[in-house]
mmCIF file of C-alpha atoms and ligand atoms in Angstrom:
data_model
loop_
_atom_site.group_PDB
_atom_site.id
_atom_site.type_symbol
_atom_site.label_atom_id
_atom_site.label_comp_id
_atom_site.label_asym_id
_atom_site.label_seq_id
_atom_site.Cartn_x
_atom_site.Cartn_y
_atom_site.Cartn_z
ATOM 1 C CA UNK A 1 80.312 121.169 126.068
ATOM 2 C CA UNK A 2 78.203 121.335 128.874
ATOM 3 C CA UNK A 3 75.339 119.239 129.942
ATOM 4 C CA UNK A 4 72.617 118.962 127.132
ATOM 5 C CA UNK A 5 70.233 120.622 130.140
ATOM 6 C CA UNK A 6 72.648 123.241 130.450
ATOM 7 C CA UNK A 7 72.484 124.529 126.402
ATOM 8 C CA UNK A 8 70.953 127.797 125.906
ATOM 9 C CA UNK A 9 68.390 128.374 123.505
ATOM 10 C CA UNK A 10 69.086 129.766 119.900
ATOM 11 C CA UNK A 11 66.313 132.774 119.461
ATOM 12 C CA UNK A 12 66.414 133.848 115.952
ATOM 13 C CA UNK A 13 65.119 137.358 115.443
ATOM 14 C CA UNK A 14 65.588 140.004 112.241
ATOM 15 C CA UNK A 15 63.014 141.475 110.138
ATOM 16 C CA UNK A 16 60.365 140.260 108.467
ATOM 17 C CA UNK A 17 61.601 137.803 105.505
ATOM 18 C CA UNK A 18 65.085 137.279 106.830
ATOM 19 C CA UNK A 19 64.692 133.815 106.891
ATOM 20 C CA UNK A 20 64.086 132.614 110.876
ATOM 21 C CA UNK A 21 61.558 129.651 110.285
ATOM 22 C CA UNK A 22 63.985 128.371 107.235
ATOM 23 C CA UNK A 23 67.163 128.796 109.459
ATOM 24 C CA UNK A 24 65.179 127.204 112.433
ATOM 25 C CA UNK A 25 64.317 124.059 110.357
ATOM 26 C CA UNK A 26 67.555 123.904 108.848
ATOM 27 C CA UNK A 27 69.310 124.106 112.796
ATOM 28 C CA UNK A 28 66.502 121.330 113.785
ATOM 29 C CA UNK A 29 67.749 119.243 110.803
ATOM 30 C CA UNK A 30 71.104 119.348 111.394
ATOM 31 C CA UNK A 31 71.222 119.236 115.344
ATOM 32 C CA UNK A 32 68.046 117.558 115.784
ATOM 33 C CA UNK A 33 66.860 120.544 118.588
ATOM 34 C CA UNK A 34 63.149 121.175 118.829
ATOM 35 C CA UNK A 35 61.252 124.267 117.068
ATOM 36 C CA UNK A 36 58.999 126.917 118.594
ATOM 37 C CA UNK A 37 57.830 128.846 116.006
ATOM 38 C CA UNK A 38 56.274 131.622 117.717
ATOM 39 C CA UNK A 39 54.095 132.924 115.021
ATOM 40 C CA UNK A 40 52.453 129.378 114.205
ATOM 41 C CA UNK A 41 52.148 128.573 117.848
ATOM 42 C CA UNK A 42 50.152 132.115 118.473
ATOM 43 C CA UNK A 43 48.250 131.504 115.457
ATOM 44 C CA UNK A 44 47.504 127.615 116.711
ATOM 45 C CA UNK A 45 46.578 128.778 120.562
ATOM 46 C CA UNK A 46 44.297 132.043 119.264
ATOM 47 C CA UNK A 47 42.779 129.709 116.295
ATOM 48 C CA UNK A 48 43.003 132.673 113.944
ATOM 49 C CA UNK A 49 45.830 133.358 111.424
ATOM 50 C CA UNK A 50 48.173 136.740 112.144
ATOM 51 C CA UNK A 51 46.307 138.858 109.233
ATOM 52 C CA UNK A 52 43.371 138.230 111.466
ATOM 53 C CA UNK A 53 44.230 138.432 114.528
ATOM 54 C CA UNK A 54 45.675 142.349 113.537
ATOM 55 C CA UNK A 55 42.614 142.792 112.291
ATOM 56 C CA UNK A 56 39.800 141.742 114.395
ATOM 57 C CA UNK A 57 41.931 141.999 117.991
ATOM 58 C CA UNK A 58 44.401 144.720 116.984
ATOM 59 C CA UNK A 59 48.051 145.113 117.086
ATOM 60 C CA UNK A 60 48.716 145.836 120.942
ATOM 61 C CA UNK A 61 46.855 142.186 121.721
ATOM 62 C CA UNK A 62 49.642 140.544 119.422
ATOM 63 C CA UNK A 63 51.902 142.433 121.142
ATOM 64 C CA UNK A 64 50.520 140.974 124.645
ATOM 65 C CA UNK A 65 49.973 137.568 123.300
ATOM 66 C CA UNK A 66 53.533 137.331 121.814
ATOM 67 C CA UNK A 67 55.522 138.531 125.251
ATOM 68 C CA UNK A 68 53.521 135.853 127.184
ATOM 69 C CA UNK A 69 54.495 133.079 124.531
ATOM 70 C CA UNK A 70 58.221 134.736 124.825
ATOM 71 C CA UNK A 71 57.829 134.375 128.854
ATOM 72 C CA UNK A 72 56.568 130.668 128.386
ATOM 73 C CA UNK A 73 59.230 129.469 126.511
ATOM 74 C CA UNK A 74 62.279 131.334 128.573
ATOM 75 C CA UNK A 75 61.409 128.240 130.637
ATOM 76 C CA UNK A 76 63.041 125.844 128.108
ATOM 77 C CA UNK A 77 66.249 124.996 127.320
ATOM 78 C CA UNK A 78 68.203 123.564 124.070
ATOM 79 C CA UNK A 79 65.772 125.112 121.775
ATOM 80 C CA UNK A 80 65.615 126.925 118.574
ATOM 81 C CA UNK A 81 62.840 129.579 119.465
ATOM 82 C CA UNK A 82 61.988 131.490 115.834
ATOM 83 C CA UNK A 83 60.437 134.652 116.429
ATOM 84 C CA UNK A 84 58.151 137.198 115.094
ATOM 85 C CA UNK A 85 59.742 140.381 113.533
ATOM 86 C CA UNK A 86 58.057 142.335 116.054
ATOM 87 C CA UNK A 87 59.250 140.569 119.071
ATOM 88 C CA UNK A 88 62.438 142.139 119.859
ATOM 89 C CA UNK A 89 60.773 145.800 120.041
ATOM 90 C CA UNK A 90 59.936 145.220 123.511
ATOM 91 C CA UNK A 91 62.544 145.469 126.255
ATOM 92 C CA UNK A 92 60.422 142.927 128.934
ATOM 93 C CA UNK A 93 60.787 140.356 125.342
ATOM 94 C CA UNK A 94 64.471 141.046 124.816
ATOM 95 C CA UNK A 95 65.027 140.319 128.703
ATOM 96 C CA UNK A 96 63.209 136.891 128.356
ATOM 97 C CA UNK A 97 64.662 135.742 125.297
ATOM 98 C CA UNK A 98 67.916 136.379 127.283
ATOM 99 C CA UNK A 99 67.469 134.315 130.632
ATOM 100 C CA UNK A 100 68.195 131.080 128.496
ATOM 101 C CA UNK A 101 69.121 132.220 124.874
ATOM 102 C CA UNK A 102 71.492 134.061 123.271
ATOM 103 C CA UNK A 103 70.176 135.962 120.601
ATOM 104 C CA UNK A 104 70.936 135.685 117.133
ATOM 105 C CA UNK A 105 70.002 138.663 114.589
ATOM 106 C CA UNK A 106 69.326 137.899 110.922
ATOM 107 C CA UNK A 107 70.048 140.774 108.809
ATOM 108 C CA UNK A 108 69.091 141.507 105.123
ATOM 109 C CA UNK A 109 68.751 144.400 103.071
ATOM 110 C CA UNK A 110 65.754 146.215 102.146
ATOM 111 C CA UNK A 111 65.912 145.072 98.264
ATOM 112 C CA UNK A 112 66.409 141.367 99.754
ATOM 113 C CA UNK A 113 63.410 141.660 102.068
ATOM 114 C CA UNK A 114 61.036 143.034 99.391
ATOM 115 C CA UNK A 115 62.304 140.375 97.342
ATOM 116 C CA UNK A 116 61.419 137.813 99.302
ATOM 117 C CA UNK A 117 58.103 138.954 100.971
ATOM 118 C CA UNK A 118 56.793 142.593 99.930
ATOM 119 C CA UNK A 119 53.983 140.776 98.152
ATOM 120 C CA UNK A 120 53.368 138.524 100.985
ATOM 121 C CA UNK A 121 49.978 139.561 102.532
ATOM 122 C CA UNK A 122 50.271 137.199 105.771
ATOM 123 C CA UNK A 123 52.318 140.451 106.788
ATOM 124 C CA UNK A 124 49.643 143.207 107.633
ATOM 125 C CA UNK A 125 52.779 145.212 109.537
ATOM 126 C CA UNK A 126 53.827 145.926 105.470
ATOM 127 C CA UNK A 127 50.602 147.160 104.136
ATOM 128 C CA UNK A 128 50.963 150.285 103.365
ATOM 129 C CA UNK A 129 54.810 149.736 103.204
ATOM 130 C CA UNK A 130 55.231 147.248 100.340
ATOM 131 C CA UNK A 131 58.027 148.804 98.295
ATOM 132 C CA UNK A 132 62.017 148.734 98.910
ATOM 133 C CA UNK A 133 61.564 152.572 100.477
ATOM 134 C CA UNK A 134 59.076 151.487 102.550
ATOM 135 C CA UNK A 135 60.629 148.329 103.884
ATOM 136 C CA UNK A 136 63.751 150.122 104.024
ATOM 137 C CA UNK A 137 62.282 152.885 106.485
ATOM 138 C CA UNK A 138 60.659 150.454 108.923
ATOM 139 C CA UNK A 139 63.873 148.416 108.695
ATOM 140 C CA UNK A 140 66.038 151.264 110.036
ATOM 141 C CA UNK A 141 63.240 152.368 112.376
ATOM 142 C CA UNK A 142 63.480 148.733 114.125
ATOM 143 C CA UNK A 143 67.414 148.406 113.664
ATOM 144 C CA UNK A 144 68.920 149.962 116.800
ATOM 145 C CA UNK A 145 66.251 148.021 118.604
ATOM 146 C CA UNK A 146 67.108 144.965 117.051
ATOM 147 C CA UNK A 147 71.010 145.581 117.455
ATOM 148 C CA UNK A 148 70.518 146.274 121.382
ATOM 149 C CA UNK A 149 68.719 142.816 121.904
ATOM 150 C CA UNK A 150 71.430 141.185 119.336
ATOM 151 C CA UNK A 151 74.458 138.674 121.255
ATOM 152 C CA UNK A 152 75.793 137.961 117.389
ATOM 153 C CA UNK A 153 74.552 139.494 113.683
ATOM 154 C CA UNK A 154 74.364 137.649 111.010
ATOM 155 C CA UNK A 155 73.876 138.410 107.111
ATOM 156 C CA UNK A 156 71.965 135.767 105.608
ATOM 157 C CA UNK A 157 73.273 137.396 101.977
ATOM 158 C CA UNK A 158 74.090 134.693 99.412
ATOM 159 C CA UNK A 159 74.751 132.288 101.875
ATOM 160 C CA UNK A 160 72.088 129.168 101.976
ATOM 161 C CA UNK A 161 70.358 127.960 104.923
ATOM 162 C CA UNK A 162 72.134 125.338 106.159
ATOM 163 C CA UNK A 163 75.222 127.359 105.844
ATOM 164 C CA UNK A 164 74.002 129.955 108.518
ATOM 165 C CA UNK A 165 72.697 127.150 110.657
ATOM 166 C CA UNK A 166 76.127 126.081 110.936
ATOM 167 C CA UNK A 167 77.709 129.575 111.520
ATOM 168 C CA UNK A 168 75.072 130.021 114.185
ATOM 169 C CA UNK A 169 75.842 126.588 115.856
ATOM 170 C CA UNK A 170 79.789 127.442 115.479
ATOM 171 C CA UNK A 171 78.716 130.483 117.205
ATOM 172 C CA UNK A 172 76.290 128.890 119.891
ATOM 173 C CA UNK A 173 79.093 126.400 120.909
ATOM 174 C CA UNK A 174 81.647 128.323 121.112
ATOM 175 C CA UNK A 175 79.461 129.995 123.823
ATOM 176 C CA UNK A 176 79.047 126.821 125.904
ATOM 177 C CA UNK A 177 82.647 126.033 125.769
HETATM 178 C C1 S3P B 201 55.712 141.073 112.634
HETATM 179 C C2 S3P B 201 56.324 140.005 112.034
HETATM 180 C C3 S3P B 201 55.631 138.740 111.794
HETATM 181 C C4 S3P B 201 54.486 138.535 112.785
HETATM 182 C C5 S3P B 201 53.596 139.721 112.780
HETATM 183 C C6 S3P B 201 54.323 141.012 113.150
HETATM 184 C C7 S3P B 201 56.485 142.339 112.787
HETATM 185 O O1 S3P B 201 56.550 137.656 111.917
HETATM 186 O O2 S3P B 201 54.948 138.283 114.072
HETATM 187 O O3 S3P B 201 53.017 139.825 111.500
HETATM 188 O O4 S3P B 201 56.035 143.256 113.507
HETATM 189 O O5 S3P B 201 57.582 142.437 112.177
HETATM 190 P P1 S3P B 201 57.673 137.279 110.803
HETATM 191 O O6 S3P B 201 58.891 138.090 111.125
HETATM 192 O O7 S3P B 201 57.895 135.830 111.002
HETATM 193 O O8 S3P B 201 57.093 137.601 109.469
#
């Protein structure tokens, strides 16, 4: 293993509800590397939660405020970045996330996803969309996207957390070695 300096970050990307910010803690826990969680940091720096910010600012200044946060923290090394469902949509974000990551795709299915956050209204990119078909469409709109800007896939199906923090940190090391 190379110098702790040297150790990429882990970027976790998927769709919505696919479980980055519980897979980040559960990497932090086990590893002990730091968190950004790019969603909680935008909504900390713009004091205004995401609903809001879509609302009052619009979509395309999320989009603008998320790639700067994504060029920010290319800077840092030997961390877990968890990012927003969105972020990986934009070639100048998948380029960043790749100067000092390697990028790790969650995957779900549709019924999973609506499962687990169709009712959840701190998503304004589901309203209008918050049924399996629905999820399921936007989900295969985003895939190749998310595929291209993917270094490993992994299905978070019946598996717990800490399980797929360790896959991903077999994964990660045997990257380094
Ligand atoms: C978005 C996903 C959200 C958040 C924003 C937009 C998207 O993050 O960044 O609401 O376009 O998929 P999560 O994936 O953490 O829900």
């Amino acid at each position: 293993m190379n110098n702790q300096n040297e150790i990429k970050n882990i970027v976790l990307i998927g769709f919505m509800g696919t479980g980055k910010s519980t897979i980040a803690k559960a990497l932090s826990n086990l590893y002990g590397m730091k968190i950004a969680e790019m969603d909680q940091l935008i909504e900390e720096r713009e004091e205004m939660s995401i609903p809001d910010i879509f609302a009052q600012k619009g979509d395309a200044y999320f989009r603008t405020v998320e790639t700067n946060l994504i060029l920010e923290l290319q800077q840092h090394k030997n961390m877990i970045i968890s990012s927003g469902g969105g972020a990986p949509l934009r070639e100048e974000n998948v380029k960043a996330m790749k100067q000092n990551g390697i990028v790790y795709l969650l995957n779900a299915s549709a019924e999973t996803i609506f499962a687990r956050v169709g009712q959840d209204l701190h998503r304004p990119v589901l309203n209008g969309r918050r049924s399996v078909e629905g999820i399921s469409e936007l989900l295969d709109q985003r895939m190749p996207k998310y595929r291209a800007a993917a270094d490993y896939v992994i299905s978070i199906e019946n598996k717990t957390a800490a399980e797929i923090a360790k896959e991903i940190m077999r994964q990660h090391r045997s990257t380094h070695s």
